[in-house]
Coordinates of C-alpha atoms in Angstrom, one line a residue:
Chain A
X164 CA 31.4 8.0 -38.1
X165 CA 30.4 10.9 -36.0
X166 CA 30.4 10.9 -32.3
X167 CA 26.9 11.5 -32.0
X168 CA 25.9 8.8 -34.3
X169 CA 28.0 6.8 -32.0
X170 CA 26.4 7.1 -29.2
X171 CA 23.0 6.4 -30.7
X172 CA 24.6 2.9 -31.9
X173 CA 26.0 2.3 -28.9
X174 CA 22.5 3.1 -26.7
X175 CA 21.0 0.5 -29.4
X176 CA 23.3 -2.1 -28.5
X177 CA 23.1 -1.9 -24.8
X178 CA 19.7 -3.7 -25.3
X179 CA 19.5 -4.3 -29.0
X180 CA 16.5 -6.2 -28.9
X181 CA 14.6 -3.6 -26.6
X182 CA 12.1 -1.0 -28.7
X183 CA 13.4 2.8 -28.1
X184 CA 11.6 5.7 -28.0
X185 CA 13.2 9.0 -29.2
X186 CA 13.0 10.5 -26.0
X187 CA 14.9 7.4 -24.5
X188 CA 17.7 7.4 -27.0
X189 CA 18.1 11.6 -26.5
X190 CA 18.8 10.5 -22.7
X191 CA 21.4 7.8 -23.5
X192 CA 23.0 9.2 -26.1
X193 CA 22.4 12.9 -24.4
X194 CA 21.5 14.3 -27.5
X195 CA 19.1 17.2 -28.6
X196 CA 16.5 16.4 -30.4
X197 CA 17.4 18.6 -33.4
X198 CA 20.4 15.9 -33.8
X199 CA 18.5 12.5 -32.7
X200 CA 15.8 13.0 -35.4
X201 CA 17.4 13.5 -39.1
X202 CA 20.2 11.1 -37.4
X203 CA 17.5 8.3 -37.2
X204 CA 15.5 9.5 -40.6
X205 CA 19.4 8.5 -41.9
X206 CA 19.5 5.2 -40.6
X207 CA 16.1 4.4 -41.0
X208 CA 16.6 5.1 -45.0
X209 CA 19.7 2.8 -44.8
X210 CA 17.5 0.2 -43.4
X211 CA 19.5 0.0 -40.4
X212 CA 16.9 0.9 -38.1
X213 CA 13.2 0.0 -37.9
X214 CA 10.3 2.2 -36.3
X215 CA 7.1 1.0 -35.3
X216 CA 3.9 2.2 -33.4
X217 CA 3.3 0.8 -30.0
X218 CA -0.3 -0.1 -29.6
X219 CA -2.7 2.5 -28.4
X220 CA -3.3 2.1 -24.8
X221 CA -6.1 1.8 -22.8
X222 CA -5.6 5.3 -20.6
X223 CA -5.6 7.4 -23.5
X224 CA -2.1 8.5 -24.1
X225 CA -1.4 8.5 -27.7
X226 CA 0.9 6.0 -29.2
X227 CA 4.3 6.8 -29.4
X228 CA 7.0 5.5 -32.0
X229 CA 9.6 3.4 -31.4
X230 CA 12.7 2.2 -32.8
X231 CA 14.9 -0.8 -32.8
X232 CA 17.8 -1.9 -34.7
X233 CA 17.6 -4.4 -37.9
X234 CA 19.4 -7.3 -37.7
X235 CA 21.6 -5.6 -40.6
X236 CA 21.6 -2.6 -38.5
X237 CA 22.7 -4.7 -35.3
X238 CA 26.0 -6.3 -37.2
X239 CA 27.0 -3.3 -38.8
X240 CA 27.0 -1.2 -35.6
X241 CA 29.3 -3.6 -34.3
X242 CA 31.4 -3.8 -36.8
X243 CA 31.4 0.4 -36.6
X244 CA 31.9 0.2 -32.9
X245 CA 34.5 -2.4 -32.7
X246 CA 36.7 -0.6 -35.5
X247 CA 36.4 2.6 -33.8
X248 CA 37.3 1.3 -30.5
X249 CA 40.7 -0.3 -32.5
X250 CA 41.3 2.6 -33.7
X251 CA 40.9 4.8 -31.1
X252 CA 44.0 5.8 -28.9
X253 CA 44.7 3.7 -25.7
X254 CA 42.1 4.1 -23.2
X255 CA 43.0 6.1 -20.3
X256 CA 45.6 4.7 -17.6
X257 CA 47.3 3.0 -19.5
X258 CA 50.8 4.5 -20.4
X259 CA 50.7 6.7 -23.5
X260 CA 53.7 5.1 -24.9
X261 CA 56.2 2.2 -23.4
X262 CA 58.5 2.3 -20.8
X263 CA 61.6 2.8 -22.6
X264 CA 63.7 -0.8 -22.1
X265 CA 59.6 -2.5 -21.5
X266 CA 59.8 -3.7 -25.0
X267 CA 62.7 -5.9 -24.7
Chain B
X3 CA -2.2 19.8 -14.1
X4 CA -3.4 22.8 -15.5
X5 CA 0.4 24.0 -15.5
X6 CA 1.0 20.8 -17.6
X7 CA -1.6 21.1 -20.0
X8 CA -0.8 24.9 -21.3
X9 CA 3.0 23.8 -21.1
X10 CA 1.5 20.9 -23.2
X11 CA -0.1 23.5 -25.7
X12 CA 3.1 25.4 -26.0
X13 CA 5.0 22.0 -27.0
X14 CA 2.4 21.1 -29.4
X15 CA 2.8 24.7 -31.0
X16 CA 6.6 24.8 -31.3
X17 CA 5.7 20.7 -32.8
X18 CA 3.4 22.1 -35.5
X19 CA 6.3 24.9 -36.6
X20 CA 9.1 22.1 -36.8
X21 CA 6.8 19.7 -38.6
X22 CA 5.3 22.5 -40.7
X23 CA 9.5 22.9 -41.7
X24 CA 9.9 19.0 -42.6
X25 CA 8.8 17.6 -46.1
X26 CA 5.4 16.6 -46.9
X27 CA 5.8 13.2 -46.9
X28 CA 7.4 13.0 -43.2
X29 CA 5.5 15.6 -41.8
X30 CA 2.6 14.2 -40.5
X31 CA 4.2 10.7 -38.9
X32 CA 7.0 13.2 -37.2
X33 CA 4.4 15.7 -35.9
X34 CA 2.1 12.4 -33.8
X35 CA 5.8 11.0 -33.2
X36 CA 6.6 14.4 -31.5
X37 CA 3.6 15.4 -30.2
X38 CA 3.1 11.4 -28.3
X39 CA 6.8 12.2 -26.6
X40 CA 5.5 15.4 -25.2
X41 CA 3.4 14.1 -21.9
X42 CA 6.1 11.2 -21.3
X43 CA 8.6 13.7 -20.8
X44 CA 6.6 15.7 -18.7
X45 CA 6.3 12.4 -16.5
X46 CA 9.5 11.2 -16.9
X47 CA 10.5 9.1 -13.4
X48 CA 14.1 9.6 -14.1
X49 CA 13.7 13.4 -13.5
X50 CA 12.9 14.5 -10.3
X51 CA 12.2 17.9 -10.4
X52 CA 9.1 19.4 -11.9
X53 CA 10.5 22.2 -13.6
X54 CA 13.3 20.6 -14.8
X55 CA 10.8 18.4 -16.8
X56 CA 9.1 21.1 -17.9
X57 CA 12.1 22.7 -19.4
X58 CA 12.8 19.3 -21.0
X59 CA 9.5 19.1 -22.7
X60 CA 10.0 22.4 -23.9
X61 CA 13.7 22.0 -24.6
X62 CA 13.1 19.1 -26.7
X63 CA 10.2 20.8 -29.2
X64 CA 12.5 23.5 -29.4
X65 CA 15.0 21.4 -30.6
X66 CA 12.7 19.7 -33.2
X67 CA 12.3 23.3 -34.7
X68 CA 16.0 23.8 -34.9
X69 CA 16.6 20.1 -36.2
X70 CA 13.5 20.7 -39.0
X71 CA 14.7 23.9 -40.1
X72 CA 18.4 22.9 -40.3
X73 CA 17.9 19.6 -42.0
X74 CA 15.5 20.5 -45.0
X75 CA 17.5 21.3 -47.3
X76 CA 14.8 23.7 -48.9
X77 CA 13.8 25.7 -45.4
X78 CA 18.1 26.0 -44.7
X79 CA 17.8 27.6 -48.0
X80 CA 15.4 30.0 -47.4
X81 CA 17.0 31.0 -43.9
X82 CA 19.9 31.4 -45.6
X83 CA 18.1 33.8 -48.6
X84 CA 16.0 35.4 -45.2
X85 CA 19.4 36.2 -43.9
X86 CA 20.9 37.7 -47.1
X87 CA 18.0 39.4 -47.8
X88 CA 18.3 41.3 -43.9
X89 CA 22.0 42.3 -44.1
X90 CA 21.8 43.6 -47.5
X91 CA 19.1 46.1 -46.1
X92 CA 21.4 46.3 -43.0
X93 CA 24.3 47.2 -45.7
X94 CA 21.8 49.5 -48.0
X95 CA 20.9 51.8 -44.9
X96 CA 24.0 52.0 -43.4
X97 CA 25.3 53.0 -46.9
X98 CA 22.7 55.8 -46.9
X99 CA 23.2 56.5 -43.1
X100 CA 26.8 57.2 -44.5
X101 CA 26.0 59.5 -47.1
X102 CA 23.1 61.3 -45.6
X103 CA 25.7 61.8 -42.8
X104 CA 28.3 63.3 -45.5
X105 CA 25.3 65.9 -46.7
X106 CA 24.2 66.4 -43.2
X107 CA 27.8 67.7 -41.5
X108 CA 27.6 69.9 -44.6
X109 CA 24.7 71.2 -44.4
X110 CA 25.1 71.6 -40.9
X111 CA 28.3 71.2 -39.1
X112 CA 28.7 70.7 -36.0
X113 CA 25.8 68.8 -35.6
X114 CA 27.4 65.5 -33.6
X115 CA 24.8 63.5 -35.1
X116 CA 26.1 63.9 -38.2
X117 CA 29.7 62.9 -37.5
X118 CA 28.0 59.6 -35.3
X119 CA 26.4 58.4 -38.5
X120 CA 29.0 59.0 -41.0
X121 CA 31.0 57.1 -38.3
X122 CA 28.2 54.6 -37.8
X123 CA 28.0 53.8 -41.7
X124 CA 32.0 53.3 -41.7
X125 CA 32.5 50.9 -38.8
X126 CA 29.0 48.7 -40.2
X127 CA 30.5 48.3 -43.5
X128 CA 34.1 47.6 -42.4
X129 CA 32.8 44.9 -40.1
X130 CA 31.0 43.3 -42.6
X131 CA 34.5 43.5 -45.1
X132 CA 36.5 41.6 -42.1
X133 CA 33.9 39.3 -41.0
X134 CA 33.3 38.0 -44.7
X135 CA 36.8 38.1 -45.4
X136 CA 37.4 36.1 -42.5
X137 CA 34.6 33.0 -43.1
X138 CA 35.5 32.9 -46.5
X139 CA 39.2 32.1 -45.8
X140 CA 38.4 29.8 -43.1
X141 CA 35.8 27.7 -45.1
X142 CA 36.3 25.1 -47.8
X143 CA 33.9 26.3 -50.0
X144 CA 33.5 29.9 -50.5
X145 CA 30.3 29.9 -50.8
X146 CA 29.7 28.3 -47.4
X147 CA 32.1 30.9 -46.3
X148 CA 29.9 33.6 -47.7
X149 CA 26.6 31.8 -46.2
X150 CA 28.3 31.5 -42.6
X151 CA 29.3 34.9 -42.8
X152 CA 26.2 36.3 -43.3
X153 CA 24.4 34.0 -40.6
X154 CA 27.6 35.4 -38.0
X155 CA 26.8 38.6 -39.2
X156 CA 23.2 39.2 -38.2
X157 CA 25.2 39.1 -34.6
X158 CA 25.6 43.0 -35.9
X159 CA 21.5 43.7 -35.7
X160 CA 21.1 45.0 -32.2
X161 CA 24.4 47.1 -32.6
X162 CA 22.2 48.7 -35.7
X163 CA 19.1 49.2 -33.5
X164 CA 21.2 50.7 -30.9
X165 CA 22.6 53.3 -34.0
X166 CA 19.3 53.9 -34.9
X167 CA 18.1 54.6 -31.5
X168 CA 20.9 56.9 -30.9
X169 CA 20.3 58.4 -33.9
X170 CA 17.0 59.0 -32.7
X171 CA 17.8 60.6 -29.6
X172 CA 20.4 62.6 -31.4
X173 CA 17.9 64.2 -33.5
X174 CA 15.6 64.9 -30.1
X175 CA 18.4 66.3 -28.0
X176 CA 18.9 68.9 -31.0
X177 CA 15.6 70.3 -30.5
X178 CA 14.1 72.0 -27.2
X179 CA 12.8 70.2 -24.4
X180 CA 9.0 69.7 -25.0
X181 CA 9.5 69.6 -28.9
X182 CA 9.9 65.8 -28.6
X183 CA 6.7 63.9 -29.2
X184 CA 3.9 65.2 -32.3
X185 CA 4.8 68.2 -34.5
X186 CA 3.0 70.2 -31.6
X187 CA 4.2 73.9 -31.5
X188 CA 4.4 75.9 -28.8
X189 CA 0.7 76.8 -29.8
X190 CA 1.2 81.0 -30.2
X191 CA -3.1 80.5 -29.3
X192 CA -5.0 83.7 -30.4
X193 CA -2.7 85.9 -31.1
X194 CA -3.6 89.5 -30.9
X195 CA -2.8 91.6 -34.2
X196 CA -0.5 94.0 -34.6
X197 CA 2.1 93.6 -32.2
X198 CA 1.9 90.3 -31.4
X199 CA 3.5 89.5 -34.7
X200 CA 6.9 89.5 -33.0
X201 CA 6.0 87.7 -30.1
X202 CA 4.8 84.7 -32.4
X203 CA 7.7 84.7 -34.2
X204 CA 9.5 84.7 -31.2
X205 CA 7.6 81.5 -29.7
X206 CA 7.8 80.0 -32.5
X207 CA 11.9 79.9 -32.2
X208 CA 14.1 78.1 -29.8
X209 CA 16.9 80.1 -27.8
X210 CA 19.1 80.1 -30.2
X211 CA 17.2 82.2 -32.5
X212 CA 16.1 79.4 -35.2
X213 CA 12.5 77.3 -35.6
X214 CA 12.1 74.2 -34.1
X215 CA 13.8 71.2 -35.8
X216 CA 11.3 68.2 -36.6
X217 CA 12.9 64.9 -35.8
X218 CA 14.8 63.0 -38.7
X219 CA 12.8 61.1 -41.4
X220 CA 9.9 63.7 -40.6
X221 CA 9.7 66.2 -43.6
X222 CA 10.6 69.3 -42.7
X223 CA 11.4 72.6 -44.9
X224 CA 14.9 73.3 -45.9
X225 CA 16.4 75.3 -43.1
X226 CA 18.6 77.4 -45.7
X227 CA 15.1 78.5 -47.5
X228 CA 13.6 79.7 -45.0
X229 CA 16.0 81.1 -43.1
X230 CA 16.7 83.4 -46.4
X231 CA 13.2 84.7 -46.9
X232 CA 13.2 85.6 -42.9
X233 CA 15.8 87.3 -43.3
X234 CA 14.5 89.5 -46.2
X235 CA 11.0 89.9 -44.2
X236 CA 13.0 91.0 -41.2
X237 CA 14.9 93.1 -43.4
X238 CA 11.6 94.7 -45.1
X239 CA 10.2 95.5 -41.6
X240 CA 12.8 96.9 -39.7
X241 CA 15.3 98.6 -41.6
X242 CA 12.4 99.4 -44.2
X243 CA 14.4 98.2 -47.5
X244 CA 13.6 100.3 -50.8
X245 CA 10.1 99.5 -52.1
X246 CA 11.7 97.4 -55.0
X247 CA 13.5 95.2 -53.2
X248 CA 10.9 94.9 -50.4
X249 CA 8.5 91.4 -49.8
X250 CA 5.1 91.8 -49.8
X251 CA 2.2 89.7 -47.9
X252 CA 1.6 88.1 -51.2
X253 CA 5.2 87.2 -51.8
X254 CA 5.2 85.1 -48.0
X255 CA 1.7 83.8 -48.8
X256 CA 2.7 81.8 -52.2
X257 CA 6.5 80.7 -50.6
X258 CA 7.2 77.5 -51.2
X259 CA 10.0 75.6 -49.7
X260 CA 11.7 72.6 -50.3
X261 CA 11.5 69.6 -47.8
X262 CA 13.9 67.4 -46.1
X263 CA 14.0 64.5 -44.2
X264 CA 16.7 65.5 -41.9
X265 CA 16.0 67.4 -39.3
X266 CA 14.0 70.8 -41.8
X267 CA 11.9 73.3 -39.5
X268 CA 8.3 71.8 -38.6
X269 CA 6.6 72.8 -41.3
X270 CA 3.2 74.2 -39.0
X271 CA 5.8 76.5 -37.2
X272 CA 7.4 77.9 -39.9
X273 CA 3.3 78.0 -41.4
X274 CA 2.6 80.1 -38.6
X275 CA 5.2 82.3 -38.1
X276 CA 4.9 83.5 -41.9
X277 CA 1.1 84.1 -41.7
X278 CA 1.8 86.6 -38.5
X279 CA 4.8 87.7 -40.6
X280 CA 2.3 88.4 -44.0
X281 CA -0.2 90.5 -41.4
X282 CA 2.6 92.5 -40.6
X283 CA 3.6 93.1 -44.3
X284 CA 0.2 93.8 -44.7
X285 CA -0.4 96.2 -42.4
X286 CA 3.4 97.3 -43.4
X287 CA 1.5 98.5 -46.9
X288 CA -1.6 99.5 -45.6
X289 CA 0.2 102.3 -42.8
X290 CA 1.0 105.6 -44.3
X291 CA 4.7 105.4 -45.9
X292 CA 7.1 106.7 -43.3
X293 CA 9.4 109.3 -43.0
X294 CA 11.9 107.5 -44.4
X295 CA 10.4 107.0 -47.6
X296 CA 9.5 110.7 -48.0

C-alpha cells in the first residue's frame, strides 16, 4: 500500500459514514489532485468506494460528487491500516530497541 | 466577484484540457465532477486568505491536467512519442550544427562562431550519451530508462535556444554595425557613372576590404566565387591584363555563383557592385586602347 493511498483510507475512516467530496479528501489526505483522482477511479473499480451526486440545490451551484466508502471498502481499509500500523516500526518515543538487562 | 468569475473561466479551461486527456467513457462525469469543485474551493471557510484560494482553485485544475495526462495510458504515450520526436530534432540539428561547424572553420578559420558550434554540437550529444547511459542503468526496465531519459533530457531545450541565440548573434557581430536587420545595403543611391564605380564598390565593402556577410541560414553567394572573379575584374582594370585573359562586361553580367547558407555575401551587394563593375568594363572597351596595349 502506498502512503498516499493511505492517507485517503485513513481520511475515509475518520468519519466512514460521512459523504466526501474530492476537494475534502485532497485537504485531509493533502494530496494534489493529479493523485486523489486515478487513486479513487482505482478504488472505485475495486468496488471499495462508492460515488454519488448530491442533489442539486436550490441557489444554483451545481451538484458536486461525492464519495463514501463500501461496507467492503470500510473492512478492508482496516484490515490495510491495522496491518500497516503492526508492521510499521515503533512509533516515536518509545526506545528503538531495549534497554540492555530490561528484558530479563 | 468579477475576479472570481474569470479565475473561474481559467479553471474551467485547464478542466476541459484534463478531461479532454481522460477516456471517453469517464470524461464527461470527471469534467461536471471537476468543474462543481471549482467555486467551493474558491469559498472554502477553511482558507482564509483570498488569494490563497485562488491559487488553490487554480492549483487543483492544474493538477487534474497533470493527473489526466499521466494516468491515460494512451496520452503518457503520446507525451512520451512528443518527447522523442523533439530530442531527436534536438539531436539531428546539433548533429548538423557539428558538421556545418567542421565545413565552416574550414572554409573560414578563425571565425569563433565556427569553433562555438562545433563545440556546441559535441557537448549536446555527449550529454545526451551520459544522461541516457545513466537512466538506463538506474531503471529496471530499459525501456523506462530510455523513456525517463528522454523526458530528463528536454531539461537540455533552453541550453539549445541559448546556442542558437548565440549563434545568432555570432553571425551579426561578424558583420558591420547597421548590416543587422533586412538585406539592406548601404544603398550606393544614384551613382554617378564613371568614377563612381569605385566608390560603389567601396560602399558596398566593410573595413576589412570584403562584402557584407548576410546572417546564417540567409542564402548568400559563395564568398570564394566571388572573391575570385573580383579579383580578375580588379585585375582587368587596373593593371590592364592581356586582352585574352581580360573579363568583359558580358562575362560579369552572366556570372553565376553558388549559394550558401552560412554566412555568403548578400546577394543585392555583391548584385550591385558587379553592375558598376560591368559599366566600368564597358567603358574599359569602349575608351581608346592605351598606351600600354600599343
Amino acid at each position: 500500500m502506498t502512503a498516499s493511498l493511505e492517507r485517503v483510507l485513513r481520511a475515509f475512516l475518520e468519519d466512514p459514514a460521512a459523504p466526501r467530496y474530492g476537494y475534502d479528501l485532497m485537504k485531509a489526505a493533502g494530496l494534489k489532485s493529479g493523485t486523489l483522482y486515478p487513486m479513487l477511479g482505482r478504488l472505485e473499480d475495486d468496488r471499495l468506494v462508492t460515488s454519488a451526486w448530491e442533489t442539486p440545490q436550490q441557489d444554483g451551484q451545481r451538484p458536486r460528487k461525492y464519495y463514501r466508502l463500501t461496507g467492503e471498502g470500510i473492512r478492508l481499509a482496516r484490515l490495510e491500516l491495522a496491518q500497516v500500523s503492526a508492521s510499521r516500526p515503533r512509533a516515536p518515543g518509545r526506545p528503538a530497541r531495549p534497554v540492555p538487562g530490561s528484558l530479563g | 466577484m468579477r475576479g472570481d468569475r474569470s479565475l473561474l473561466r481559467i479553471g474551467g479551461y485547464l478542466i476541459g484540457l484534463a478531461s479532454r486527456l481522460l477516456p471517453g467513457e469517464i470524461r464527461d462525469e470527471r469534467c461536471r465532477e471537476w468543474t462543481a469543485e471549482l467555486p467551493a474551493i474558491l469559498r472554502d471557510p477553511d482558507t482564509r486568505l483570498a488569494a490563497h484560494r485562488a491559487a488553490r482553485m487554480l492549483g487543483y485544475a492544474a493538477g487534474a491536467v497533470w493527473g489526466s495526462a499521466l494516468a491515460a495510458g494512451g496520452a503518457r504515450g503520446r507525451l512520451t512519442a512528443v518527447m522523442a520526436v523533439v530530442v531527436g530534432l534536438l539531436t539531428a540539428n546539433s548533429l548538423m550544427l557539428a558538421v556545418l561547424g567542421i565545413l565552416g572553420a574550414a572554409n573560414a578559420p578563425g571565425d569563433w562562431v565556427h569553433y562555438y558550434s562545433i563545440a556546441a554540437g559535441i557537448l549536446y550529444l555527449a550529454g545526451l550519451g551520459w544522461v541516457l547511459a545513466r537512466r538506463i542503468r538506474q531503471a529496471a526496465k530499459p525501456l523506462e530508462g530510455v523513456r525517463d531519459a528522454v523526458l530528463a533530457y528536454t531539461a537540455f531545450i533552453p541550453s539549445w535556444l541559448l546556442s542558437l541565440l548565440l549563434r545568432a548573434v555570432g553571425a551579426d557581430s561578424s558583420d558591420l554595425p547597421g548590416q543587422t536587420g533586412a538585406p539592406s545595403p548601404p544603398a550606393p543611391g544614384p551613382v554617378q557613372p564613371a568614377a563612381s564605380a569605385e566608390q560603389a564598390i567601396s560602399l558596398a565593402r566593410d573595413t576589412a576590404g570584403r562584402f557584407y556577410r548576410v546572417r546564417c541560414w540567409r542564402p548568400g553567394y559563395q564568398i570564394a566565387e566571388v572573391d575570385e572573379l573580383i579579383a580578375r575584374i580588379e585585375a582587368t582594370l587596373t593593371t590592364g591584363t592581356r586582352p585574352g585573359q581580360a573579363v568583359t562586361a558580358a562575362d560579369v553580367q552572366a556570372a553565376k555563383f553558388r549559394t550558401t547558407r552560412r554566412g555568403g555575401y548578400d546577394e543585392q551587394v555583391v548584385d550591385e557592385a558587379l553592375d558598376h563593375y560591368a559599366g566600368a568594363l564597358a567603358r574599359l572597351a569602349l575608351s581608346p586602347p592605351p598606351e600600354r596595349f600599343k
